[in-house]
Phi, psi and omega in degrees: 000004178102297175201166204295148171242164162275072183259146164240356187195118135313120169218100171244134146279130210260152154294264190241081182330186148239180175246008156220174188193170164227119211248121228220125167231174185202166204242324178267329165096350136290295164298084168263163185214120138000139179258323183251182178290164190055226181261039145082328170303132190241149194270128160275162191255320186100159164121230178231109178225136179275137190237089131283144185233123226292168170298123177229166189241086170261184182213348171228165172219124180233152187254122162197121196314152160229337163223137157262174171241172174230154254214092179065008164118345181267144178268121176260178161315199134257126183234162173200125159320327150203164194221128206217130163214136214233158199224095181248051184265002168275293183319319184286288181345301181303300192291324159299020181255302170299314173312330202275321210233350176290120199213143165247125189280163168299136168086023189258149176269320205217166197240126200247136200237356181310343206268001209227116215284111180238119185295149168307125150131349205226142183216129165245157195201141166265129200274350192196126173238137151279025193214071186287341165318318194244333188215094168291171209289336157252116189300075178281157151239168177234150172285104178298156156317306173260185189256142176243171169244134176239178186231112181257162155238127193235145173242142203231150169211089174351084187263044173251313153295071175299010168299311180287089189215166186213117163259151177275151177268214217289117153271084193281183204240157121245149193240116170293139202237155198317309139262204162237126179302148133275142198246329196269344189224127190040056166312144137332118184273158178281117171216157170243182303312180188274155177328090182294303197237000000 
């Protein structure tokens, strides 16, 4: 890249997937290091594919097949349209602010984003709840019966680049609820799906 950089994420659009592979940076060009754990293989999807990765400070990035797949039984090359590497470690920053301070008080309607240090220039929004019932896709909330735990996904976005977004994986909530469980009595039953109210 010329000189060392902040990268945190891979995007190769594939041609002619591959079906396993590894994405390798090195600071020398010599020294390379796995972008992901172990042993560094990532199972491919085809398509449009995302790698993130905590922050590192490199100067080179390499693509190196480790299988192909094959294509009507023949095995081709790895080809890809572009192979994009990108430094969103402000956009991770935002969303580890949020895991840290997002909280729902008793009797709150709605999920409040005040509390959660977003630099000018920046928007968060929610991408996901697994409990629409206690925190829906805009994020009301309704007072469970019991205090419930939900698990959200928030998306954070550059808004001069809407290109430039990050989703969080599961951030959970307790949404406090209207009562108090007893653990000795009228336990909850395990049921599927689960129990809301």
């Amino acid at each position: 890249m010329g000189e060392p950089q902040n990268i945190d994420r891979v995007v190769i659009r594939w041609q002619t997937p591959a079906d396993t592979y590894k994405i390798l940076v090195s600071a020398d060009g010599e020294n390379w290091e796995n972008v992901r754990d172990n042993d560094g293989i990532i199972q491919c999807k085809g398509g449009v594919e995302t790698i993130d990765f905590s922050v590192r400070e490199v100067r080179y990035v390499k693509f190196q097949g480790v299988k192909r797949a094959p294509v009507e039984g023949t095995l081709y090359g790895y080809s890809f349209y572009e192979f994009e590497v990108y430094q969103l470690h402000d956009l991770q920053t935002i969303i580890d602010n949020v895991s840290a301070s997002l909280k729902v008080q008793p009797g709150q309607t709605k999920l409040d984003w005040s509390d959660v240090d977003v630099p000018e220039g920046y928007q968060i929004s929610l991408y996901g709840s697994d409990r629409q019932p206690v925190i829906d896709q805009d994020g009301q909330i309704r007072t469970p019966l019991v205090d419930a735990k939900v698990n959200l996904i928030v998306q954070v976005e550059d808004e001069e680049d809407p290109n430039r977004k990050l989703i969080s994986g599961n951030i959970p909530v307790v949404v406090p609820g209207l009562h108090k469980q007893t653990l000795d009595r009228n336990a909850e039953p395990d049921v599927i799906p689960s129990l809301q109210e």
